Tab-separated table of N, CA and C in Angstrom:
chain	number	residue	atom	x	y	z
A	1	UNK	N	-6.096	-10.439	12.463
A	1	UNK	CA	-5.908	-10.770	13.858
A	1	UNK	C	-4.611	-11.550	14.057
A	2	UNK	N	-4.448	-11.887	15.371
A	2	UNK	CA	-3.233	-12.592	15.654
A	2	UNK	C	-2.955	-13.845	15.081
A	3	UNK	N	-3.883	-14.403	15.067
A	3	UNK	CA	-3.985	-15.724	14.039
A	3	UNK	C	-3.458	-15.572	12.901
A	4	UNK	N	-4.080	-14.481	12.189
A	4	UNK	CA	-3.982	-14.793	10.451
A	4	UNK	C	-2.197	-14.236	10.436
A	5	UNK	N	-1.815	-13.315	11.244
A	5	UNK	CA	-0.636	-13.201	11.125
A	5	UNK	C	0.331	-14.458	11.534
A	6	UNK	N	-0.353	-15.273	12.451
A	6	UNK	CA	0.705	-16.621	12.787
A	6	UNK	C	1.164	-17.280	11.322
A	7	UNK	N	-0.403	-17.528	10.855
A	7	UNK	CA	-0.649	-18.625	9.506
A	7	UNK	C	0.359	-18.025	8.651
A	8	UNK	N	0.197	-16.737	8.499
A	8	UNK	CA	1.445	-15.801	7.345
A	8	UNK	C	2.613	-16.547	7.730
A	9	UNK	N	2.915	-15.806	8.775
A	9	UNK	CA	4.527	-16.296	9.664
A	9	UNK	C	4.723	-17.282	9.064
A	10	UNK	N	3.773	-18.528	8.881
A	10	UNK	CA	4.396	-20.128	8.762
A	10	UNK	C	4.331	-19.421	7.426
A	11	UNK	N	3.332	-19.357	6.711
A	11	UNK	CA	3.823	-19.950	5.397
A	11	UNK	C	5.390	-19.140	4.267
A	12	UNK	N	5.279	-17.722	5.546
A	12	UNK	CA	6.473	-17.578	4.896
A	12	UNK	C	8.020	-17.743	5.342
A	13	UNK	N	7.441	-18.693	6.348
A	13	UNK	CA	8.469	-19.872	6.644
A	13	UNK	C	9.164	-20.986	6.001
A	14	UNK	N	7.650	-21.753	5.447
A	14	UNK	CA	8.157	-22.324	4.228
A	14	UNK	C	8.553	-21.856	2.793
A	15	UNK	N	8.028	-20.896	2.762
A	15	UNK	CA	8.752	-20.060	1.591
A	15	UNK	C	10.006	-20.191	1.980
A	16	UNK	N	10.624	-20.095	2.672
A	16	UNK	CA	11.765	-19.426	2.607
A	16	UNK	C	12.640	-20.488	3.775
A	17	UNK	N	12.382	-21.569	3.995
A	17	UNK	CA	13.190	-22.579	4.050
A	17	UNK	C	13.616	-22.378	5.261
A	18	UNK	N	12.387	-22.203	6.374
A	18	UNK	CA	12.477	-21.693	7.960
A	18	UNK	C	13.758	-21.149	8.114
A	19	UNK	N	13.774	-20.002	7.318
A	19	UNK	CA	15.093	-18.645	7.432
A	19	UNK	C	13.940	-17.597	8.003
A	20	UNK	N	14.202	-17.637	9.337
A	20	UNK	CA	13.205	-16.687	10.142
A	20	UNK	C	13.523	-15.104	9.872
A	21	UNK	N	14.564	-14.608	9.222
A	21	UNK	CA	14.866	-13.551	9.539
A	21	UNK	C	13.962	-12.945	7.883
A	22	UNK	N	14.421	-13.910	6.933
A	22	UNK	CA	14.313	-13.637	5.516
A	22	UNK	C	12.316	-13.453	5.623
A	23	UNK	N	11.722	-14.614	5.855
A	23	UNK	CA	10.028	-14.732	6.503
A	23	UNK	C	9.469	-13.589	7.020
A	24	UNK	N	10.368	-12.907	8.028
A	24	UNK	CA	9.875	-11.985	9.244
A	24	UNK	C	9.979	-10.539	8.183
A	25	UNK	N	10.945	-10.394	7.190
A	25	UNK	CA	10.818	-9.316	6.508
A	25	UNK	C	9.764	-9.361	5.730
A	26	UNK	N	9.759	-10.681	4.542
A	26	UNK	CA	8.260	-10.669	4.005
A	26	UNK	C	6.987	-10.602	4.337
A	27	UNK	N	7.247	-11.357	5.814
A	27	UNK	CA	5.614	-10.670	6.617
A	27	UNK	C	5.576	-9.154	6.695
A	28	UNK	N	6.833	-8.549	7.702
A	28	UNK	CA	6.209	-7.090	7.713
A	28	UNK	C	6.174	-6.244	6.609
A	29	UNK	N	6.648	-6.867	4.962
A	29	UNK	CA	6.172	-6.317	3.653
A	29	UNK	C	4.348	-6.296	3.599
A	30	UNK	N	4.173	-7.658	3.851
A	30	UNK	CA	2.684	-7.562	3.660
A	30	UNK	C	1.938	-7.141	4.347
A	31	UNK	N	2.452	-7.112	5.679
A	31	UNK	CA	1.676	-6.576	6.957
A	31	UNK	C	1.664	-5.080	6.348
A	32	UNK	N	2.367	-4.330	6.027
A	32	UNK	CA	2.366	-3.017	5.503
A	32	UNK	C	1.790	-2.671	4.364
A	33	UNK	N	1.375	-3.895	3.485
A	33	UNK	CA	0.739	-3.406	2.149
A	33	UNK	C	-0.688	-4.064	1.963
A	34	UNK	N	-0.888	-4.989	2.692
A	34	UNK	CA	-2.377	-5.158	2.557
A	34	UNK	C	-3.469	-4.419	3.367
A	35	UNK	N	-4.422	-4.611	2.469
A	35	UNK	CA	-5.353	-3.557	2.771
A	35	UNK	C	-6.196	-4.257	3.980
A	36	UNK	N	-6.190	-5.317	4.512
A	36	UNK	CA	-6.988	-5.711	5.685
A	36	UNK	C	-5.980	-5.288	6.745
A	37	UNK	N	-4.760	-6.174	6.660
A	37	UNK	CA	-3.673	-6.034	8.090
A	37	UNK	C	-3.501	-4.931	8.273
A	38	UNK	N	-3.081	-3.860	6.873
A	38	UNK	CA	-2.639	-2.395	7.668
A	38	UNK	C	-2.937	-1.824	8.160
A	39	UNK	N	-4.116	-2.306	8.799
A	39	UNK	CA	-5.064	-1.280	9.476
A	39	UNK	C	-4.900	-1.754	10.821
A	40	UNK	N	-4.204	-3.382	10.905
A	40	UNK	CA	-3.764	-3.691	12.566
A	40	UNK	C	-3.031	-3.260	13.057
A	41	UNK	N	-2.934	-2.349	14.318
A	41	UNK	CA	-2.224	-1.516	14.889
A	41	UNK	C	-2.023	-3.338	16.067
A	42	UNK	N	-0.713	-3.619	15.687
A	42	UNK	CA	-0.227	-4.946	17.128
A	42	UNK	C	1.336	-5.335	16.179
A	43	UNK	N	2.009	-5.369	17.473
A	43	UNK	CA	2.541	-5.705	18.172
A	43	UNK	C	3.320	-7.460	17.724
A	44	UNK	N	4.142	-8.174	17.130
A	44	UNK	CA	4.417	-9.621	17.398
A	44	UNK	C	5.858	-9.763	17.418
A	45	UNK	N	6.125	-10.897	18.739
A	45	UNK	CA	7.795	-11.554	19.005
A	45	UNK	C	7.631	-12.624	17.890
A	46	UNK	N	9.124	-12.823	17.184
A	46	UNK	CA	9.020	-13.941	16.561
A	46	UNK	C	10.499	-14.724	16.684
A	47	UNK	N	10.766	-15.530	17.246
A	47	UNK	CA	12.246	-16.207	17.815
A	47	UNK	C	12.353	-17.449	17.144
A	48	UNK	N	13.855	-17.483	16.764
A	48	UNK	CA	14.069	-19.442	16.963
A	48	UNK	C	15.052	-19.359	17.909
A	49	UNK	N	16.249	-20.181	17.509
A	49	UNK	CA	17.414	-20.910	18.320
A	49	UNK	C	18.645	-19.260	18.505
A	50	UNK	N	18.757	-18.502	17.073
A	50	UNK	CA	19.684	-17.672	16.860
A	50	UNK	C	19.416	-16.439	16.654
A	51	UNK	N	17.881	-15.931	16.565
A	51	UNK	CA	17.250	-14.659	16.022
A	51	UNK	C	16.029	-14.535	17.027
A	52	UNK	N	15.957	-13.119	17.157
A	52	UNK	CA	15.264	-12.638	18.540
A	52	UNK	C	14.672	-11.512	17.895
A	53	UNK	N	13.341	-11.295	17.373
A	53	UNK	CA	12.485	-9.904	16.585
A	53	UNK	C	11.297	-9.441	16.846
A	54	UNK	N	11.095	-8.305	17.045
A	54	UNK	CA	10.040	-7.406	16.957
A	54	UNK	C	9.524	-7.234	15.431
A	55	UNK	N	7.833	-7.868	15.303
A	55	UNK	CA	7.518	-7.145	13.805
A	55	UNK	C	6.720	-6.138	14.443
A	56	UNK	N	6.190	-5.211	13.371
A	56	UNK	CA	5.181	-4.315	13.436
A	56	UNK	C	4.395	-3.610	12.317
A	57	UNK	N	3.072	-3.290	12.595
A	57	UNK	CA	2.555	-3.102	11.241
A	57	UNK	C	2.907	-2.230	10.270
A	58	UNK	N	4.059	-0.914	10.765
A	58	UNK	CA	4.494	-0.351	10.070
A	58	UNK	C	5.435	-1.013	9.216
A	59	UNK	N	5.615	-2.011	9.171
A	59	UNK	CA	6.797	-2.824	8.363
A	59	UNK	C	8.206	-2.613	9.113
A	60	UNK	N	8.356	-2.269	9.978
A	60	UNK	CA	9.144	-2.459	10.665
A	60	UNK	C	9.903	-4.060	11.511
A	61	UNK	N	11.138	-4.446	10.982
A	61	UNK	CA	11.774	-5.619	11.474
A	61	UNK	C	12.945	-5.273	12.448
A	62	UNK	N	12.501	-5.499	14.145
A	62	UNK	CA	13.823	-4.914	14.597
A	62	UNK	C	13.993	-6.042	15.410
A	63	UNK	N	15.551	-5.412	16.197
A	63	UNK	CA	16.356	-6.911	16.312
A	63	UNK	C	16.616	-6.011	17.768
A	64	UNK	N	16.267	-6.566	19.089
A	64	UNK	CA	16.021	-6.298	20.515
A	64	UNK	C	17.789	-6.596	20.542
A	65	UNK	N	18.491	-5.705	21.308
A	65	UNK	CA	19.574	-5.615	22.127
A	65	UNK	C	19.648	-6.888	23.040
A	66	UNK	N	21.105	-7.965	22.704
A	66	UNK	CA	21.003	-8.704	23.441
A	66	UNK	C	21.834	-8.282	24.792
A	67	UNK	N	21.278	-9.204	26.209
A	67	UNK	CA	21.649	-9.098	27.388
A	67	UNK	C	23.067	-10.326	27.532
A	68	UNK	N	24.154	-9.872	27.155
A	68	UNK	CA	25.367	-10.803	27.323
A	68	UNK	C	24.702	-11.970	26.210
A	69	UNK	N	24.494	-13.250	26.439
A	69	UNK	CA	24.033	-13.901	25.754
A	69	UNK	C	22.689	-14.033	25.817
A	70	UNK	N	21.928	-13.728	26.029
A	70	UNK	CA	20.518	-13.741	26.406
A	70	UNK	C	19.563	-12.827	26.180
A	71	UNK	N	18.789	-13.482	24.982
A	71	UNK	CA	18.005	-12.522	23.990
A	71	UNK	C	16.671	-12.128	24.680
A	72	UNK	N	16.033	-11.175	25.013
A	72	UNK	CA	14.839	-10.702	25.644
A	72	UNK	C	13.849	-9.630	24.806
A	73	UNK	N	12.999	-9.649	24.690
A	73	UNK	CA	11.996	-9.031	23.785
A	73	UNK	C	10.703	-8.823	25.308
A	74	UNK	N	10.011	-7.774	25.179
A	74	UNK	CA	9.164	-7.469	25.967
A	74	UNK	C	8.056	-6.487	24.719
A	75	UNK	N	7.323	-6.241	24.593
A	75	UNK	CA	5.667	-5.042	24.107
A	75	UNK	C	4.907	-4.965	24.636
A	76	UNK	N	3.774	-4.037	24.124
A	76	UNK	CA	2.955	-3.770	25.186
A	76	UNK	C	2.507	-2.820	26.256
A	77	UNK	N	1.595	-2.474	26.575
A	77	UNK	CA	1.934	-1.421	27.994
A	77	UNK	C	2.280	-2.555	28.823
A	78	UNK	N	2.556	-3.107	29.315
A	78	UNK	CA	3.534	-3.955	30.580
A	78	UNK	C	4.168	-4.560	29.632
A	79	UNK	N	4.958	-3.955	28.933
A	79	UNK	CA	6.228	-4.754	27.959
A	79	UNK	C	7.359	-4.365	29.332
A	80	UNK	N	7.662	-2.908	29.558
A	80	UNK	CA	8.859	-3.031	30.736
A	80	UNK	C	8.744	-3.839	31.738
A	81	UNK	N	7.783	-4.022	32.330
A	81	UNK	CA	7.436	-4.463	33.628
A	81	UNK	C	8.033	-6.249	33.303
A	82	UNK	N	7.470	-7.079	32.071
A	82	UNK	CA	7.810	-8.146	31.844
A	82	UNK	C	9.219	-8.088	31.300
A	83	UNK	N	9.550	-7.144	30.614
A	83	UNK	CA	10.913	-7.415	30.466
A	83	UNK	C	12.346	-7.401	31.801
A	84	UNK	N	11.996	-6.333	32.709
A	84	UNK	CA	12.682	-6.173	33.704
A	84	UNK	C	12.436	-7.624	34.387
A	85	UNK	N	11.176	-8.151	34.516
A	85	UNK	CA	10.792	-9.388	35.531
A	85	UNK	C	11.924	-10.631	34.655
A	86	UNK	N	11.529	-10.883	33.427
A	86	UNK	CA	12.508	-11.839	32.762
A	86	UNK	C	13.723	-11.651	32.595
A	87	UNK	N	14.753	-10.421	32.578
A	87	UNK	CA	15.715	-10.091	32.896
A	87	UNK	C	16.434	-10.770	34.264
A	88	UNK	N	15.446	-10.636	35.618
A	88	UNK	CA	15.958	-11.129	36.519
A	88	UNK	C	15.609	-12.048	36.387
A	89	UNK	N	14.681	-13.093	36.108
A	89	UNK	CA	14.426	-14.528	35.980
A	89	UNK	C	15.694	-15.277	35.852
A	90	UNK	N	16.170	-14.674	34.187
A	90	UNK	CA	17.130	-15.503	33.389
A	90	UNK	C	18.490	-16.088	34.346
A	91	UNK	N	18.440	-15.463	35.583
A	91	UNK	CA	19.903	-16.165	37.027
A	91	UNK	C	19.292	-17.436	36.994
A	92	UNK	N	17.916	-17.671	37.236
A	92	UNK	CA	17.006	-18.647	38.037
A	92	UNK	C	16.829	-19.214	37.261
A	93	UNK	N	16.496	-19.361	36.086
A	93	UNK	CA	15.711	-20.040	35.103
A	93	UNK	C	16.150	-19.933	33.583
A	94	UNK	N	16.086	-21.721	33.197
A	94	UNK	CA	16.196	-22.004	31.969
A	94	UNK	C	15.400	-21.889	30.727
A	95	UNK	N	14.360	-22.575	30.914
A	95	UNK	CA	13.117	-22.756	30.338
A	95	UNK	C	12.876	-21.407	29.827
A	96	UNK	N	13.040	-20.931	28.256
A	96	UNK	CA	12.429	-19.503	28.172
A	96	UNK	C	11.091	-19.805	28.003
A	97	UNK	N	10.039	-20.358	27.414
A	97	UNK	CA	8.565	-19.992	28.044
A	97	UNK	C	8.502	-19.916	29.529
A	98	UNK	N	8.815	-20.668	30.222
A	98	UNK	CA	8.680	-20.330	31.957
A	98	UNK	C	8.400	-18.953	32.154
A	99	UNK	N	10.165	-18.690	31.614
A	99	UNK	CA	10.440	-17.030	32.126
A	99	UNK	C	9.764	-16.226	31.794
A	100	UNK	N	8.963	-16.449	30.489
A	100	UNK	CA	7.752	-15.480	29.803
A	100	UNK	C	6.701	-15.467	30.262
A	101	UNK	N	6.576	-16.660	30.973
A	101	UNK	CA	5.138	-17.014	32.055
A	101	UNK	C	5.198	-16.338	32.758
A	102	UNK	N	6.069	-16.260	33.768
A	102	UNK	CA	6.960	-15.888	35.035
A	102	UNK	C	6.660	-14.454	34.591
A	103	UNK	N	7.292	-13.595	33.687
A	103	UNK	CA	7.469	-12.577	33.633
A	103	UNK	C	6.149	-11.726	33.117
A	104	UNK	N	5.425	-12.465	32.656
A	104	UNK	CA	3.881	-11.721	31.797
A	104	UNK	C	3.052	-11.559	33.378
A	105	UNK	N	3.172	-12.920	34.191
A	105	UNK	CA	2.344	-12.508	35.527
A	105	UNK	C	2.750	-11.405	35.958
A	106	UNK	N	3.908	-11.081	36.368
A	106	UNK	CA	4.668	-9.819	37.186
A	106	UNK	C	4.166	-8.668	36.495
A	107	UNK	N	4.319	-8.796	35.083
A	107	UNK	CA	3.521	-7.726	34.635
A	107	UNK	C	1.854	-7.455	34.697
A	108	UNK	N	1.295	-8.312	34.845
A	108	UNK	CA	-0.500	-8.036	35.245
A	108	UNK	C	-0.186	-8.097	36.317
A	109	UNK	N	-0.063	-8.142	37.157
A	109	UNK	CA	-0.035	-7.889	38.348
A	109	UNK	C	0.540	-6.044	38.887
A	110	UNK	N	1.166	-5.664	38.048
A	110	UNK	CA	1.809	-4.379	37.968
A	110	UNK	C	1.262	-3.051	37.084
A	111	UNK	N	0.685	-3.528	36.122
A	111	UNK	CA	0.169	-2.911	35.121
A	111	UNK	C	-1.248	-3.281	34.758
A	112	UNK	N	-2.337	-2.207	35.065
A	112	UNK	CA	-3.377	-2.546	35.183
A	112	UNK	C	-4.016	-2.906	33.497
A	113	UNK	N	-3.398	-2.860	32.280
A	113	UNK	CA	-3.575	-2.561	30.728
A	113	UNK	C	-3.099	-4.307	30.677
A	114	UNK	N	-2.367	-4.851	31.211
A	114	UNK	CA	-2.028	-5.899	31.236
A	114	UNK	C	-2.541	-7.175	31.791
A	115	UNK	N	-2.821	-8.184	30.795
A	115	UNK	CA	-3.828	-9.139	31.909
A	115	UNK	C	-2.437	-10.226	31.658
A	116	UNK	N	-3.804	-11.770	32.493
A	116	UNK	CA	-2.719	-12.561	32.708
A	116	UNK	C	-3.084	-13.774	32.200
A	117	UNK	N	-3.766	-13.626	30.912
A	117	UNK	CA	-3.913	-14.724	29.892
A	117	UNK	C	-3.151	-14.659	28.681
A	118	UNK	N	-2.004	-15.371	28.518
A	118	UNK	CA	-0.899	-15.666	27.711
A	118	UNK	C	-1.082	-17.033	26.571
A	119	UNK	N	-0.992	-16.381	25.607
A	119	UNK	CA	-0.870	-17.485	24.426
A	119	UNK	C	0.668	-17.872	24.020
A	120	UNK	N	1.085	-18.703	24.238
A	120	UNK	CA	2.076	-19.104	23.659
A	120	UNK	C	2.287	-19.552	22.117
A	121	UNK	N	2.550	-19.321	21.218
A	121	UNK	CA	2.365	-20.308	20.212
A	121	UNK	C	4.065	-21.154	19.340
A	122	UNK	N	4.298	-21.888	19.348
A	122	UNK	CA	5.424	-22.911	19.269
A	122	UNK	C	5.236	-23.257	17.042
A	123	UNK	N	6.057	-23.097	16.675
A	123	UNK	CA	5.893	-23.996	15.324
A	123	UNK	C	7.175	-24.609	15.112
């Protein structure tokens, strides 16, 4: 579940000396080779200050097209809907959780697959 993949995230964070990019590959190694996760078909953003990524259970590590300076990641069936909404946010607004707030509502509100209970999680 989403959890046990957070707990991964950290610890192969500290493995690897919160080098998010180096972590985010070893997760989607394991995400792809263990026999419980590979069977999770989802979806996770994983950001700091300089790196902006999509994992996925195929082991896939990709790196979202930045907007001028301004890194945006959207998934999901209302992944467009929130990404277009935070796109225009980013004139208005600093705060990137806001804009993810901001932008996840626009998407439940638009996309019926989409609700409007958002976990944030910070490490």
């Amino acid at each position: 579940d989403a959890f046990t993949l957070f707990e991964r995230l950290e610890k192969k964070l500290e493995q690897h000396r919160g080098q998010l990019m180096r972590a985010a590959v070893e997760l989607a190694k394991d995400w792809r080779t263990d026999k419980y996760l590979r069977n999770l078909e989802a979806l996770m953003i994983v950001a700091d200050a300089d790196v902006l990524l999509v994992l996925t259970g195929n082991g896939d590590v990709l790196e979202p097209e930045a907007q001028g300076e301004t890194m945006i990641a959207a998934i999901g069936s209302g992944g467009n809907f929130a990404l277009s909404a935070a796109r225009a946010l980013t004139d208005y607004e600093d705060d990137p959780e806001r804009i993810a707030r901001r932008a996840m509502a626009v998407a439940a509100e638009l996309c019926v697959y989409t609700n409007d209970r958002v976990t944030v999680e910070t490490i």
